[in-house]
PDB file of C-alpha atoms in Angstrom:
ATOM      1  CA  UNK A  42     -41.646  -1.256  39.607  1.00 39.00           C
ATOM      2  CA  UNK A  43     -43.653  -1.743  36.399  1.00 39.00           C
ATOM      3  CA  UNK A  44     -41.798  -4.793  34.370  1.00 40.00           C
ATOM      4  CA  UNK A  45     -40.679  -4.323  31.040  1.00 35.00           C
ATOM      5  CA  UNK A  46     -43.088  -6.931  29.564  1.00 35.00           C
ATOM      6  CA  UNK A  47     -46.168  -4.949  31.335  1.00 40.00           C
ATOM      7  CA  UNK A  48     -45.285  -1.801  29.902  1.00 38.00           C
ATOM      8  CA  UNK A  49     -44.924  -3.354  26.050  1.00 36.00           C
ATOM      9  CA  UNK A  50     -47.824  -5.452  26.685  1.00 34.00           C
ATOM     10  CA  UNK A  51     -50.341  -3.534  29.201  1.00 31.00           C
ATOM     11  CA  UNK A  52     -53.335  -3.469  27.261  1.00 32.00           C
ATOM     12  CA  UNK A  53     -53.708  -7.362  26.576  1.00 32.00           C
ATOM     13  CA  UNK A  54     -52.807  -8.949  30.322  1.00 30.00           C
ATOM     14  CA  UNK A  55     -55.357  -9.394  31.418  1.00 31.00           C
ATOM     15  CA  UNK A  56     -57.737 -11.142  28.582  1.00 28.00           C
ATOM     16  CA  UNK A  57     -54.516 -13.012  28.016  1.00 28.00           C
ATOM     17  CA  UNK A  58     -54.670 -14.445  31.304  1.00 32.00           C
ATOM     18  CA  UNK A  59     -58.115 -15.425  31.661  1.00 30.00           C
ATOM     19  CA  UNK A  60     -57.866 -17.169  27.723  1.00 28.00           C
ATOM     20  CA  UNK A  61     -54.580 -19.278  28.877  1.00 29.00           C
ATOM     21  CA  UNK A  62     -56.113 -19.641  32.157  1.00 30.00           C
ATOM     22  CA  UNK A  63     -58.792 -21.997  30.848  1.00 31.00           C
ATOM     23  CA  UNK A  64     -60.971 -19.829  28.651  1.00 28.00           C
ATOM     24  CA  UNK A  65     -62.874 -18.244  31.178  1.00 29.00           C
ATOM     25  CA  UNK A  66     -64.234 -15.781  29.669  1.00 26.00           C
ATOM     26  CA  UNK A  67     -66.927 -16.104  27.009  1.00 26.00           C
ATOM     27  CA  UNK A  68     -65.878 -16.707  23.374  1.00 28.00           C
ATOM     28  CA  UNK A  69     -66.917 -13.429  21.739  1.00 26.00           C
ATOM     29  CA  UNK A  70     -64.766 -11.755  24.553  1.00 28.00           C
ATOM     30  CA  UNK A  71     -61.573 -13.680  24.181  1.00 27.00           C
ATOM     31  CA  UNK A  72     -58.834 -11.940  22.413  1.00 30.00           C
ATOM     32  CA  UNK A  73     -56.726 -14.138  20.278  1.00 37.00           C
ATOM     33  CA  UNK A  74     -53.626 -11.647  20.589  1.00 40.00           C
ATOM     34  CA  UNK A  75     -50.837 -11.195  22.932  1.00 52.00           C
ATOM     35  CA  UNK A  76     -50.768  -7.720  21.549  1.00 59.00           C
ATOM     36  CA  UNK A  77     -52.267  -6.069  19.098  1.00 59.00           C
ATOM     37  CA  UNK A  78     -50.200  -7.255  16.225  1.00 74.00           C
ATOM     38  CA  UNK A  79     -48.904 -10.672  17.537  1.00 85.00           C
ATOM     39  CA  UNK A  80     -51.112 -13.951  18.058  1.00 90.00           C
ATOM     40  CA  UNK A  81     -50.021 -16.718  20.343  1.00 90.00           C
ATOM     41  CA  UNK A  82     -49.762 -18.829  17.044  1.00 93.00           C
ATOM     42  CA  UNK A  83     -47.327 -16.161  15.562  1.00 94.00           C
ATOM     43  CA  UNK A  84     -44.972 -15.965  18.413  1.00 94.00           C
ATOM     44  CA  UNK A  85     -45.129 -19.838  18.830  1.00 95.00           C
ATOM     45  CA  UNK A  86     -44.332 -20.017  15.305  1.00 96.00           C
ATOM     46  CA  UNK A  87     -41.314 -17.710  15.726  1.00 96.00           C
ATOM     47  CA  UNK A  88     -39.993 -19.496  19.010  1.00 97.00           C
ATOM     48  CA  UNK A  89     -40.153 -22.679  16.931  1.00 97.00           C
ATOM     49  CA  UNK A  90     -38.400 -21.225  13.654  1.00 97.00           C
ATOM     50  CA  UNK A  91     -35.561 -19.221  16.054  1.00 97.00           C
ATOM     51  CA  UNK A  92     -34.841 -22.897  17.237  1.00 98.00           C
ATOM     52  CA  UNK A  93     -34.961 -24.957  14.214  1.00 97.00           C
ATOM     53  CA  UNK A  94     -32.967 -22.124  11.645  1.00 95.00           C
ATOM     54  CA  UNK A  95     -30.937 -20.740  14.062  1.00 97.00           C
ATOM     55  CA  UNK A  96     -29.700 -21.585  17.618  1.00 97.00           C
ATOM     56  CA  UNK A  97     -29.114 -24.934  16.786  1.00 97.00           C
ATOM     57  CA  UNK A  98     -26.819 -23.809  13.940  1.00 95.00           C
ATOM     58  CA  UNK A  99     -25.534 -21.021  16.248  1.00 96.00           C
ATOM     59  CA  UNK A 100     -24.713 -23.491  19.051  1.00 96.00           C
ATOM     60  CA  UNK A 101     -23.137 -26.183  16.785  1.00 94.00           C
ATOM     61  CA  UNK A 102     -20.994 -23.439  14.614  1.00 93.00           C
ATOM     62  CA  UNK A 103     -19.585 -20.141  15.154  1.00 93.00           C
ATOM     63  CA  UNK A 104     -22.641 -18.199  16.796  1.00 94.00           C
ATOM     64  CA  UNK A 105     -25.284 -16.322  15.204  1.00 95.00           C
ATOM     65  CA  UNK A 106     -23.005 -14.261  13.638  1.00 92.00           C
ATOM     66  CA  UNK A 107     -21.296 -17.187  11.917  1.00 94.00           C
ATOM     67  CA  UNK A 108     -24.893 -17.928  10.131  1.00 95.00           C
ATOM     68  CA  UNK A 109     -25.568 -16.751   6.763  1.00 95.00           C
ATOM     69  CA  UNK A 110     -27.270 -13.438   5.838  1.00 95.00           C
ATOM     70  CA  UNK A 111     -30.500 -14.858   5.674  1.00 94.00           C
ATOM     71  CA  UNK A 112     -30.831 -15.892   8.958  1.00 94.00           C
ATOM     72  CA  UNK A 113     -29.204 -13.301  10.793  1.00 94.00           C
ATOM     73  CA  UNK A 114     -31.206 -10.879   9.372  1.00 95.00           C
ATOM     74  CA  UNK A 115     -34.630 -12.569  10.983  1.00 95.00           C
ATOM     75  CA  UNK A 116     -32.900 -11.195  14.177  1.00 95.00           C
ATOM     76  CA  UNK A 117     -31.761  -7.809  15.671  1.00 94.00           C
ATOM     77  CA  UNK A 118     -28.546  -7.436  18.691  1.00 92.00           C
ATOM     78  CA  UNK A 119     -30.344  -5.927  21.630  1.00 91.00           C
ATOM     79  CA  UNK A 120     -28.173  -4.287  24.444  1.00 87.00           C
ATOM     80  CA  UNK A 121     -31.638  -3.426  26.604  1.00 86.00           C
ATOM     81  CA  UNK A 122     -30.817  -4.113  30.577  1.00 87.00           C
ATOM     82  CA  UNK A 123     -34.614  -4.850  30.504  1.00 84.00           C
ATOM     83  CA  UNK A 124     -34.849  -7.056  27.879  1.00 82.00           C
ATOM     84  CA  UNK A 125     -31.813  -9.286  28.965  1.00 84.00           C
ATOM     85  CA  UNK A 126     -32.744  -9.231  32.473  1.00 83.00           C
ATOM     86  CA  UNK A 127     -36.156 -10.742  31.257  1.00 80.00           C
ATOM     87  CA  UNK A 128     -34.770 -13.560  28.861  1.00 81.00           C
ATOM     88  CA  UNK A 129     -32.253 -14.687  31.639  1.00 85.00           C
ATOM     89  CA  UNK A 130     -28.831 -13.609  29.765  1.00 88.00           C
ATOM     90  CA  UNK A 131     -25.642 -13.612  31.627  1.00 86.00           C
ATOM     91  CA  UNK A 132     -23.053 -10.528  31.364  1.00 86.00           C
ATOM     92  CA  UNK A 133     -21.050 -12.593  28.911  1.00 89.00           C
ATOM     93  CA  UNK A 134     -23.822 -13.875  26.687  1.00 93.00           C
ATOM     94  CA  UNK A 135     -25.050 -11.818  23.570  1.00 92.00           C
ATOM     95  CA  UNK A 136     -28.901 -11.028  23.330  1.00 94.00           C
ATOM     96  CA  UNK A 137     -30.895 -10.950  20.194  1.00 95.00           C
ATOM     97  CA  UNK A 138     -34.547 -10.085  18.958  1.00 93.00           C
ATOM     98  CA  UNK A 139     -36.236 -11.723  16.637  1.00 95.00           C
ATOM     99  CA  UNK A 140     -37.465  -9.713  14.491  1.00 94.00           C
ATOM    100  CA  UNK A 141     -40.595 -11.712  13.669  1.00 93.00           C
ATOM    101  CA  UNK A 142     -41.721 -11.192  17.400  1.00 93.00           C
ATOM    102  CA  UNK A 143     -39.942  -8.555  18.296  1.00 89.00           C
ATOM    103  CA  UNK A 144     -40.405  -8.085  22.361  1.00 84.00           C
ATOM    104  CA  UNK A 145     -41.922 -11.346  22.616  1.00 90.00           C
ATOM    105  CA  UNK A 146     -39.317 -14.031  21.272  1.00 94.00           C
ATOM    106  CA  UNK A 147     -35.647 -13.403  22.121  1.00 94.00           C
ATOM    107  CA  UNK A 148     -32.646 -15.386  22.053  1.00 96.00           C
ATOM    108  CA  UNK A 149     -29.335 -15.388  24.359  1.00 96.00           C
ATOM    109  CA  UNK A 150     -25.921 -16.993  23.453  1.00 96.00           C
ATOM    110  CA  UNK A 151     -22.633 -18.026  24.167  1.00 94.00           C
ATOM    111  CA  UNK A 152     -20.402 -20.201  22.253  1.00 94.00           C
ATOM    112  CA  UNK A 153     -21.672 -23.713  22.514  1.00 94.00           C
ATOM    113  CA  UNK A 154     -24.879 -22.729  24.239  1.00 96.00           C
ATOM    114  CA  UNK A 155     -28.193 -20.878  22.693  1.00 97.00           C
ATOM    115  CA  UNK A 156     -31.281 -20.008  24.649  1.00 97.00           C
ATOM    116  CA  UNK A 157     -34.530 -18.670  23.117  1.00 97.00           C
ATOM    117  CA  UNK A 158     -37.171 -17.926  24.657  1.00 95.00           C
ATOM    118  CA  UNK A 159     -41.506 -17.309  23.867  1.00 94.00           C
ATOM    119  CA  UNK A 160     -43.861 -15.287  25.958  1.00 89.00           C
ATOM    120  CA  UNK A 161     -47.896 -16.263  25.033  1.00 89.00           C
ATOM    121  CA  UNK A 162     -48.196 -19.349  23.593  1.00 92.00           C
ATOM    122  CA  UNK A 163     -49.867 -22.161  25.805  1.00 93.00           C
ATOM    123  CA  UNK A 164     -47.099 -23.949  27.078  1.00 92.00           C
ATOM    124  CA  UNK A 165     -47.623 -27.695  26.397  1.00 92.00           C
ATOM    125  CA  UNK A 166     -48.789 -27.159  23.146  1.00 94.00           C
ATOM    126  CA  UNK A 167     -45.837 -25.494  22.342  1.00 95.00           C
ATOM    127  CA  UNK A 168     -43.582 -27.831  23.602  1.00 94.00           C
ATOM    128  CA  UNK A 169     -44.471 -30.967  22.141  1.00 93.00           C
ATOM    129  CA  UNK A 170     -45.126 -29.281  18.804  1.00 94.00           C
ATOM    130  CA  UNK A 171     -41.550 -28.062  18.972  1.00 96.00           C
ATOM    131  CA  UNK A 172     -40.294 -31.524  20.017  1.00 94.00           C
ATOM    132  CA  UNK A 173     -42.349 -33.465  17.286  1.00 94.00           C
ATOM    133  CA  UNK A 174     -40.308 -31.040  14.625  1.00 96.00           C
ATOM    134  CA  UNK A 175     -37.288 -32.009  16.126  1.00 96.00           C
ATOM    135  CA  UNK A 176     -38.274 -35.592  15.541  1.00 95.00           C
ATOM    136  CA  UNK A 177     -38.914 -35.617  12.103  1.00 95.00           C
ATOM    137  CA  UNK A 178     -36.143 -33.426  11.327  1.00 91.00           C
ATOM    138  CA  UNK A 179     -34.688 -34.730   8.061  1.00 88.00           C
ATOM    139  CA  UNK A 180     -31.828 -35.947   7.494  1.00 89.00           C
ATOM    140  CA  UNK A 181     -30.260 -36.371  10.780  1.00 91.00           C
ATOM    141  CA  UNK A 182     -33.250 -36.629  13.323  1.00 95.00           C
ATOM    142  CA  UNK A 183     -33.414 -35.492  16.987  1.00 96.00           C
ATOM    143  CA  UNK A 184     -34.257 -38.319  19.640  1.00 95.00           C
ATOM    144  CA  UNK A 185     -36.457 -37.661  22.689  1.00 92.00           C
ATOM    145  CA  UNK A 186     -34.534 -38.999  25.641  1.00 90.00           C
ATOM    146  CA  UNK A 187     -36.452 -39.619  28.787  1.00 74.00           C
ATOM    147  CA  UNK A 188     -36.525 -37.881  31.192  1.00 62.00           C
ATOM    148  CA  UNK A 189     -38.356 -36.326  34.454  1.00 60.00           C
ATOM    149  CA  UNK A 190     -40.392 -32.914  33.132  1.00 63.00           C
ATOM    150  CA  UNK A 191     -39.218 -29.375  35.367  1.00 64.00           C
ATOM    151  CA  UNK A 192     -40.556 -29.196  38.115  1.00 61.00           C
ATOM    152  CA  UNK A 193     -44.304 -27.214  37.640  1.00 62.00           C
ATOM    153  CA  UNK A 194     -44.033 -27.486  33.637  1.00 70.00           C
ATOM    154  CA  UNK A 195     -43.826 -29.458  30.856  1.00 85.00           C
ATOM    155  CA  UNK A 196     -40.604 -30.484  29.498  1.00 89.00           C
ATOM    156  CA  UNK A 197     -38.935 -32.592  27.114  1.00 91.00           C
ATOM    157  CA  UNK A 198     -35.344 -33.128  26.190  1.00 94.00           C
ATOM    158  CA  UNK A 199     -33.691 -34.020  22.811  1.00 95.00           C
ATOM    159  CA  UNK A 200     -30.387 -34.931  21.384  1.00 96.00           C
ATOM    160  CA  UNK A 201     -28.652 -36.198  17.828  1.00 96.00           C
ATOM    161  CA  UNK A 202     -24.881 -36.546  17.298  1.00 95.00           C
ATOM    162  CA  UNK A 203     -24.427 -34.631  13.505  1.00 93.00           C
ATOM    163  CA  UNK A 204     -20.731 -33.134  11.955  1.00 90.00           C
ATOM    164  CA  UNK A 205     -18.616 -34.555  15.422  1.00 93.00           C
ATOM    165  CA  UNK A 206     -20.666 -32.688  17.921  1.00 94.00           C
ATOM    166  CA  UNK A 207     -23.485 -33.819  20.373  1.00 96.00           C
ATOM    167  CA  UNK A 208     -26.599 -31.195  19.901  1.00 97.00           C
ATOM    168  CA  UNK A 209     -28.730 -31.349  23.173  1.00 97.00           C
ATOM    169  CA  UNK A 210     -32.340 -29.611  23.149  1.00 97.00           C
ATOM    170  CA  UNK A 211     -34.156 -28.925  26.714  1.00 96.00           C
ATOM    171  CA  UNK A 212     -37.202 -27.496  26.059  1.00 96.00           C
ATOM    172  CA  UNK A 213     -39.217 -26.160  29.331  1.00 93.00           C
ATOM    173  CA  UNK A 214     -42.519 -24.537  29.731  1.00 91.00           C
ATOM    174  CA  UNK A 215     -44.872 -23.168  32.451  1.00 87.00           C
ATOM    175  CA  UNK A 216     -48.011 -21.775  32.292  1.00 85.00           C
ATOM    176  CA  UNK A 217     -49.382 -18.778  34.224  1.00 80.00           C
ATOM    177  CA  UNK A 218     -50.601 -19.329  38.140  1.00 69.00           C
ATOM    178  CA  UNK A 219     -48.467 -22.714  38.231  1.00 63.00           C
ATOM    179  CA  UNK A 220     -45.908 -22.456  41.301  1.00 62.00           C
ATOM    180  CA  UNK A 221     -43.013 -20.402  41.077  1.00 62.00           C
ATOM    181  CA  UNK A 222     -44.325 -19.158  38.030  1.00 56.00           C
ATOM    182  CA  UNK A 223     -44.329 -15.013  38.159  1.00 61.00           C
ATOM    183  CA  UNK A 224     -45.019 -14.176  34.803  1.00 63.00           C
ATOM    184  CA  UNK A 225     -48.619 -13.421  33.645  1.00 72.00           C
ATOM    185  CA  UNK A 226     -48.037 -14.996  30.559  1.00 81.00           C
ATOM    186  CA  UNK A 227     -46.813 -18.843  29.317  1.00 88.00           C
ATOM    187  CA  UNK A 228     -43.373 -18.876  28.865  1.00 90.00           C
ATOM    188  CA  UNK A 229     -41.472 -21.382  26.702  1.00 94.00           C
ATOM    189  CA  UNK A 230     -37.453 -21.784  26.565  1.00 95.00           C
ATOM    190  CA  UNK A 231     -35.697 -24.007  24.872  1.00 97.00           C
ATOM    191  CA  UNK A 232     -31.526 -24.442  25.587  1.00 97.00           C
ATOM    192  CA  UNK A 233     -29.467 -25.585  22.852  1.00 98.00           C
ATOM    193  CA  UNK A 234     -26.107 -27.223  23.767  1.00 96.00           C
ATOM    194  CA  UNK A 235     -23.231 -28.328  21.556  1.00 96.00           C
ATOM    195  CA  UNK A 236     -20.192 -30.413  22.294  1.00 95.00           C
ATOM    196  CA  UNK A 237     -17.263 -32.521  20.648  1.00 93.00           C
ATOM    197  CA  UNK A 238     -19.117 -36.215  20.319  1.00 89.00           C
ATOM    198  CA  UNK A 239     -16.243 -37.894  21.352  1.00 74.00           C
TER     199      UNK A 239
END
């Protein structure tokens, strides 16, 4: 059965593997898209903004539909079996896309708990860049907190105390060919949870 992701994306798998997969091929062959219209910088770009301007507000208030206009208009309600069988979501969680990278960056919620997810973008690089925003977040900074990475990825996990409630960020990410990994692409989550600080 044909997956959802290799029917939207067909035409750039595999020059998308061999760039992630080290750059094998020579530089006037590599294609900088994961498809046609979306770069790896674009859709890391979106993974980091749906973090930063959304789920984390989502998480700590009322849910994406709680946020202002704004921001709930970056993103679109998906009820695709495909698409929330790829991004992970459970029967009771609600599935959005963003709009920014449609197919490509999607997020999954439940009260207290948002989940986005990035298909493309090299995996470490994405990570830390995410977490090193987190750090310098103004006022109210997040802190990295130690801890062991997931097992074949990178990983880093974050956490402030802001308004009464604990905000935790795990962000995980595996690149293609590493164990366990199935996807042909880098995937990068990161899982916001919020919960009364004392």
């Amino acid at each position: 059965v044909t997956s959802w992701l290799d029917k939207t994306l067909w035409p750039a798998v595999a020059l998308l593997a061999a760039v992630l997969m080290g750059l094998a091929l020579p530089a006037s062959a590599q294609r900088e898209a994961i498809s046609s219209a979306l770069s790896p910088e674009v859709a890391a770009e979106a993974f980091t903004d749906a973090v930063l301007n959304t789920c984390i507000s989502a998480a700590a208030g009322n849910g994406v539909s709680g946020l202002p206009p704004g921001v709930r208009s970056r993103l679109q309600s998906s009820s695709d079996a495909e698409t929330r069988r790829q991004a992970g979501a459970t029967a009771n969680e609600t599935v959005w896309d963003v709009l920014a990278a449609k197919g490509v960056v999607v997020v999954h919620e439940r009260p207290g708990r948002c989940v986005v997810s990035v298909y493309g973008p090299p995996a470490m690089q994405t990570v830390m860049g995410l977490a090193g925003r987190l750090t310098a977040q103004q006022p109210q900074p997040f802190e990295r907190l130690v801890s062991a990475p997931p097992p074949n990825g990178y990983g880093q996990s974050l956490m402030k105390i802001e308004n009464g409630k604990r905000i935790m960020v795990q962000l995980a990410g595996s690149e293609p060919g590493a164990p366990g990994h199935k996807s042909r692409f880098s995937v990068v989550t990161a899982t916001v949870f919020a919960t009364p600080a004392g």
